[in-house]
Amino acid sequence: MSGIQNLSIKYSIFRNKSMVGVAITSVKFEWVEQKVKNASNRPFLLHYGVKAPKASYISLKGPMRIHSNKYIESIGIPLKIAKELNEGLAENKRNFMLILVRPRNKGAITDLKTNFTGTLANEIINTIKIKSADIYNILIPKLTLPNNCNQKKLDDTLFHWNSFLQIWNQPEFNEISDGISFDHFYHFAYFSISNDGIGFDDFHSVDLPSEHTQNSENGQQFQPYKEAYNICFDSPFLFLIVELHYNIPLIIGSYAGEPALLKSQTRKYRKKEVICCLC
């Protein structure tokens, strides 16, 4: 979660003999058919009545897939591999998608993260895949995670890894995973959403997005503008980059604004019963 360094180490990895996996991810995706523009700055709703002022946004208009129910609203945005940076992946012609998931109770991102198991994620991915694409206009924030790049922390993602292995029944995954037991799996990555697309990279080889992004087609600077949107992601949400053939999530994370609130402040508001002692 942005603003909070999540280092999930419960005990020392040197206490017992362990197998540790470390991954440093370097991939860049571009928007496929979406028209991208800078949108007017607006507040980001951190939680009930709590806003972060003057957040930067981009507007995306193009074919997307939307899935909503009484608990969440989600959208699937098609992506393509940036060939100049990832020639090997681009040649495989895999289909990728950015999926954004937000709780209906705006700001209650901690409850969504707690219940976001591999099974639930797979259900959301499959539901969005079968939805017919339509033209939507959405608003999403520009972001860079971690938002404090001076604190370089490793994130132990073993829990999420094992959760997704339970739903992977493909032979190629079984061959990789049989007999291999990881005590920890660390992922060290930088993640960004900008006018150019999606990027996640290590801190040593990436330049942070400029505040004045140029249009790659004509070299003209984007101009902010106001218009109506189908969905505005102006409150905390989860994001997934998914390879659609095997439903493989390349990265899973959450964004809760800058600065993010404490976990106790991002839970669903529950009314407390008051007992009258004077009755």
Short mmCIF file of C-alpha atoms in Angstrom, two decimals:
data_model
loop_
_atom_site.label_atom_id
_atom_site.label_comp_id
_atom_site.label_asym_id
_atom_site.label_seq_id
_atom_site.Cartn_x
_atom_site.Cartn_y
_atom_site.Cartn_z
CA MET A 1 0.00 0.00 0.00
CA SER A 2 1.35 3.40 -0.88
CA GLY A 3 2.81 5.31 2.00
CA ILE A 4 3.27 2.15 4.06
CA GLN A 5 6.33 -0.06 3.77
CA ASN A 6 5.12 -3.68 3.94
CA LEU A 7 7.99 -5.94 4.96
CA SER A 8 6.39 -9.29 5.78
CA ILE A 9 9.19 -11.06 7.64
CA LYS A 10 7.85 -12.97 10.63
CA TYR A 11 11.15 -14.52 11.69
CA SER A 12 14.82 -14.49 10.76
CA ILE A 13 15.59 -16.29 7.51
CA PHE A 14 18.98 -17.25 8.90
CA ARG A 15 17.61 -19.24 11.84
CA ASN A 16 17.03 -22.36 9.72
CA LYS A 17 18.23 -23.50 6.35
CA SER A 18 15.94 -21.90 3.80
CA MET A 19 15.45 -21.51 0.09
CA VAL A 20 14.88 -17.89 -0.78
CA GLY A 21 13.73 -16.53 -4.12
CA VAL A 22 14.41 -12.95 -5.17
CA ALA A 23 12.85 -11.34 -8.24
CA ILE A 24 13.58 -7.91 -9.69
CA THR A 25 10.97 -7.16 -12.34
CA SER A 26 11.59 -5.02 -15.41
CA VAL A 27 8.67 -4.78 -17.84
CA LYS A 28 6.91 -1.93 -19.62
CA PHE A 29 3.43 -1.95 -21.14
CA GLU A 30 1.74 0.53 -23.44
CA TRP A 31 -1.93 1.43 -23.76
CA VAL A 32 -3.46 -0.41 -26.73
CA GLU A 33 -6.30 1.60 -28.27
CA GLN A 34 -7.07 4.09 -25.53
CA LYS A 35 -6.92 7.82 -26.09
CA VAL A 36 -4.83 9.22 -23.24
CA LYS A 37 -5.05 12.78 -21.96
CA ASN A 38 -4.10 14.67 -18.85
CA ALA A 39 -7.16 15.35 -16.73
CA SER A 40 -7.77 18.19 -14.32
CA ASN A 41 -6.35 17.72 -10.84
CA ARG A 42 -8.86 16.71 -8.20
CA PRO A 43 -8.79 15.35 -4.63
CA PHE A 44 -8.17 11.65 -3.92
CA LEU A 45 -10.59 10.21 -1.37
CA LEU A 46 -8.48 8.39 1.23
CA HIS A 47 -11.44 7.35 3.40
CA TYR A 48 -14.78 8.67 4.59
CA GLY A 49 -14.48 12.45 4.59
CA VAL A 50 -10.67 12.35 4.31
CA LYS A 51 -9.19 13.62 1.04
CA ALA A 52 -5.72 14.23 -0.34
CA PRO A 53 -5.87 17.47 -2.37
CA LYS A 54 -4.57 18.05 -5.89
CA ALA A 55 -3.89 14.52 -7.11
CA SER A 56 -2.80 14.16 -10.77
CA TYR A 57 -4.96 12.06 -13.12
CA ILE A 58 -5.10 10.80 -16.68
CA SER A 59 -8.16 10.13 -18.77
CA LEU A 60 -8.42 6.87 -20.74
CA LYS A 61 -11.06 6.47 -23.44
CA GLY A 62 -11.31 3.27 -25.47
CA PRO A 63 -12.42 -0.40 -25.43
CA MET A 64 -12.51 -1.81 -21.89
CA ARG A 65 -14.43 -4.39 -19.88
CA ILE A 66 -16.36 -3.53 -16.70
CA HIS A 67 -17.60 -5.87 -13.98
CA SER A 68 -19.49 -4.66 -10.91
CA ASN A 69 -21.51 -6.17 -8.09
CA LYS A 70 -22.72 -4.97 -4.69
CA TYR A 71 -19.23 -5.38 -3.18
CA ILE A 72 -16.74 -4.25 -5.82
CA GLU A 73 -16.40 -2.50 -9.14
CA SER A 74 -13.62 -3.50 -11.51
CA ILE A 75 -12.40 -2.74 -15.00
CA GLY A 76 -10.07 -4.51 -17.42
CA ILE A 77 -7.85 -2.34 -19.64
CA PRO A 78 -5.96 -4.09 -22.49
CA LEU A 79 -2.19 -3.61 -22.64
CA LYS A 80 0.60 -4.41 -25.05
CA ILE A 81 4.27 -5.06 -24.38
CA ALA A 82 6.57 -2.17 -25.22
CA LYS A 83 8.64 -3.88 -27.92
CA GLU A 84 11.69 -1.64 -27.68
CA LEU A 85 12.19 -2.67 -24.05
CA ASN A 86 10.87 -6.24 -24.02
CA GLU A 87 11.54 -7.81 -27.42
CA GLY A 88 11.36 -11.41 -26.16
CA LEU A 89 7.96 -10.99 -24.53
CA ALA A 90 6.59 -8.95 -27.43
CA GLU A 91 7.41 -11.72 -29.91
CA ASN A 92 5.33 -14.24 -27.92
CA LYS A 93 2.22 -12.18 -28.69
CA ARG A 94 0.72 -12.76 -25.26
CA ASN A 95 -2.32 -10.74 -24.23
CA PHE A 96 -2.06 -8.68 -21.06
CA MET A 97 -4.54 -6.61 -19.10
CA LEU A 98 -4.48 -4.05 -16.31
CA ILE A 99 -7.30 -4.83 -13.87
CA LEU A 100 -8.36 -2.24 -11.30
CA VAL A 101 -10.60 -3.37 -8.42
CA ARG A 102 -12.22 -1.00 -5.95
CA PRO A 103 -14.55 -1.69 -2.99
CA ARG A 104 -18.03 -0.21 -3.13
CA ASN A 105 -17.39 1.17 0.35
CA LYS A 106 -14.92 3.78 -0.84
CA GLY A 107 -11.74 3.81 1.16
CA ALA A 108 -12.25 0.37 2.76
CA ILE A 109 -9.26 -1.07 0.93
CA THR A 110 -7.94 -3.09 3.90
CA ASP A 111 -11.05 -5.29 4.00
CA LEU A 112 -10.77 -5.93 0.27
CA LYS A 113 -7.08 -6.86 0.56
CA THR A 114 -7.81 -9.23 3.45
CA ASN A 115 -10.45 -11.11 1.43
CA PHE A 116 -8.56 -10.96 -1.87
CA THR A 117 -7.53 -14.62 -2.15
CA GLY A 118 -6.20 -16.32 -5.25
CA THR A 119 -9.61 -17.88 -5.87
CA LEU A 120 -11.38 -14.51 -5.74
CA ALA A 121 -8.79 -12.93 -8.01
CA ASN A 122 -9.19 -15.75 -10.52
CA GLU A 123 -12.98 -15.32 -10.48
CA ILE A 124 -12.65 -11.60 -11.18
CA ILE A 125 -10.17 -12.22 -14.02
CA ASN A 126 -12.40 -14.85 -15.67
CA THR A 127 -15.52 -12.71 -15.30
CA ILE A 128 -13.85 -9.70 -16.92
CA LYS A 129 -12.47 -11.87 -19.75
CA ILE A 130 -15.95 -13.01 -20.83
CA LYS A 131 -17.42 -9.50 -20.71
CA SER A 132 -17.84 -7.81 -24.06
CA ALA A 133 -15.58 -4.81 -24.59
CA ASP A 134 -17.24 -1.42 -24.91
CA ILE A 135 -16.04 2.16 -25.21
CA TYR A 136 -15.63 3.72 -21.78
CA ASN A 137 -14.07 6.87 -20.48
CA ILE A 138 -12.37 6.46 -17.09
CA LEU A 139 -10.22 8.50 -14.75
CA ILE A 140 -7.17 6.98 -13.02
CA PRO A 141 -4.44 8.64 -10.96
CA LYS A 142 -0.85 8.99 -12.05
CA LEU A 143 1.20 7.11 -9.49
CA THR A 144 4.65 5.86 -8.63
CA LEU A 145 5.16 3.08 -6.08
CA PRO A 146 6.86 2.89 -3.68
CA ASN A 147 6.26 6.61 -3.29
CA ASN A 148 9.32 6.93 -1.04
CA CYS A 149 12.13 5.62 -3.22
CA ASN A 150 14.73 6.43 -0.57
CA GLN A 151 13.52 3.51 1.53
CA LYS A 152 14.32 0.42 -0.51
CA LYS A 153 12.40 -2.43 1.08
CA LEU A 154 11.92 -6.00 -0.08
CA ASP A 155 8.38 -7.38 -0.01
CA ASP A 156 7.86 -11.05 0.86
CA THR A 157 5.20 -12.19 -1.61
CA LEU A 158 5.28 -15.90 -0.76
CA PHE A 159 1.74 -15.89 0.62
CA HIS A 160 0.26 -14.59 -2.66
CA TRP A 161 2.51 -16.91 -4.67
CA ASN A 162 1.27 -20.05 -2.87
CA SER A 163 -2.31 -18.84 -3.09
CA PHE A 164 -2.13 -18.68 -6.88
CA LEU A 165 -0.24 -21.96 -7.20
CA GLN A 166 -3.33 -23.69 -5.81
CA ILE A 167 -5.34 -22.69 -8.89
CA TRP A 168 -2.64 -23.36 -11.47
CA ASN A 169 -3.13 -26.87 -12.86
CA GLN A 170 -1.06 -26.47 -16.01
CA PRO A 171 1.69 -29.13 -16.42
CA GLU A 172 4.43 -26.57 -17.04
CA PHE A 173 3.79 -25.01 -13.64
CA ASN A 174 3.75 -28.38 -11.89
CA GLU A 175 7.14 -29.22 -13.37
CA ILE A 176 8.58 -26.00 -12.01
CA SER A 177 7.00 -26.22 -8.58
CA ASP A 178 7.34 -29.95 -7.75
CA GLY A 179 9.93 -30.54 -5.07
CA ILE A 180 10.73 -26.83 -4.70
CA SER A 181 9.87 -25.22 -1.38
CA PHE A 182 10.45 -21.52 -0.85
CA ASP A 183 10.50 -20.19 2.70
CA HIS A 184 10.49 -16.63 1.37
CA PHE A 185 9.96 -15.04 -2.02
CA TYR A 186 11.00 -11.41 -2.25
CA HIS A 187 9.93 -9.03 -4.99
CA PHE A 188 11.76 -5.73 -5.42
CA ALA A 189 9.97 -3.53 -7.93
CA TYR A 190 8.96 -0.05 -8.94
CA PHE A 191 5.48 0.43 -10.41
CA SER A 192 4.04 3.42 -12.25
CA ILE A 193 0.96 4.50 -14.18
CA SER A 194 1.47 7.42 -16.55
CA ASN A 195 0.43 8.79 -19.95
CA ASP A 196 2.87 6.42 -21.66
CA GLY A 197 1.53 3.25 -20.03
CA ILE A 198 2.46 0.88 -17.21
CA GLY A 199 5.98 0.30 -15.98
CA PHE A 200 7.60 -1.62 -13.18
CA ASP A 201 11.33 -1.75 -12.77
CA ASP A 202 14.07 -1.75 -10.17
CA PHE A 203 15.19 1.55 -8.67
CA HIS A 204 18.61 1.44 -10.33
CA SER A 205 17.46 1.63 -13.95
CA VAL A 206 14.28 3.70 -14.04
CA ASP A 207 13.57 7.39 -14.35
CA LEU A 208 10.53 8.67 -12.51
CA PRO A 209 7.71 9.96 -14.76
CA SER A 210 7.93 13.64 -15.63
CA GLU A 211 5.15 15.95 -14.54
CA HIS A 212 5.03 17.31 -18.11
CA THR A 213 4.42 14.21 -20.25
CA GLN A 214 4.57 14.69 -24.01
CA ASN A 215 2.28 13.13 -26.60
CA SER A 216 4.35 10.42 -28.32
CA GLU A 217 2.51 10.93 -31.62
CA ASN A 218 2.86 14.63 -32.33
CA GLY A 219 5.21 15.88 -29.59
CA GLN A 220 2.59 18.29 -28.26
CA GLN A 221 2.03 18.64 -24.56
CA PHE A 222 -1.25 17.27 -23.21
CA GLN A 223 -3.70 19.91 -22.00
CA PRO A 224 -5.92 19.26 -18.96
CA TYR A 225 -9.63 19.20 -19.66
CA LYS A 226 -12.92 18.41 -17.95
CA GLU A 227 -15.50 15.85 -19.01
CA ALA A 228 -17.81 13.10 -17.73
CA TYR A 229 -16.43 9.65 -16.84
CA ASN A 230 -17.94 6.19 -16.54
CA ILE A 231 -15.72 5.37 -13.55
CA CYS A 232 -13.41 7.62 -11.54
CA PHE A 233 -10.73 5.76 -9.62
CA ASP A 234 -10.32 8.58 -7.13
CA SER A 235 -10.36 6.33 -4.05
CA PRO A 236 -8.14 3.37 -2.93
CA PHE A 237 -8.02 0.39 -5.31
CA LEU A 238 -6.14 -2.82 -6.10
CA PHE A 239 -4.27 -3.25 -9.38
CA LEU A 240 -3.23 -6.40 -11.24
CA ILE A 241 -1.21 -6.95 -14.40
CA VAL A 242 -2.50 -10.25 -15.80
CA GLU A 243 -1.28 -12.55 -18.58
CA LEU A 244 -4.64 -13.68 -19.97
CA HIS A 245 -3.77 -17.11 -21.43
CA TYR A 246 -2.95 -18.72 -18.08
CA ASN A 247 -4.47 -16.02 -15.84
CA ILE A 248 -1.02 -15.31 -14.40
CA PRO A 249 -0.81 -12.13 -12.30
CA LEU A 250 2.60 -10.58 -12.95
CA ILE A 251 2.15 -8.08 -10.14
CA ILE A 252 -0.53 -7.36 -7.53
CA GLY A 253 -0.63 -4.22 -5.45
CA SER A 254 -2.77 -1.48 -4.01
CA TYR A 255 -2.84 2.28 -4.13
CA ALA A 256 -4.35 4.32 -1.32
CA GLY A 257 -3.23 7.84 -2.11
CA GLU A 258 -0.35 9.91 -0.81
CA PRO A 259 0.12 9.80 2.06
CA ALA A 260 -1.81 6.60 2.73
CA LEU A 261 -3.71 6.20 5.98
CA LEU A 262 -3.03 3.55 8.59
CA LYS A 263 -4.59 0.12 8.01
CA SER A 264 -6.95 0.66 10.95
CA GLN A 265 -8.25 3.78 9.19
CA THR A 266 -8.96 2.02 5.89
CA ARG A 267 -11.38 -0.61 7.15
CA LYS A 268 -15.11 -0.66 6.54
CA TYR A 269 -16.96 1.67 8.85
CA ARG A 270 -19.17 -0.30 11.23
CA LYS A 271 -21.78 1.29 13.43
CA LYS A 272 -21.40 0.50 17.11
CA GLU A 273 -24.47 -0.26 19.18
CA VAL A 274 -24.97 2.18 22.03
CA ILE A 275 -26.61 0.85 25.18
CA CYS A 276 -28.53 3.42 27.17
CA CYS A 277 -27.87 2.91 30.86
CA LEU A 278 -30.56 5.38 31.87
CA CYS A 279 -33.48 3.43 30.41
#
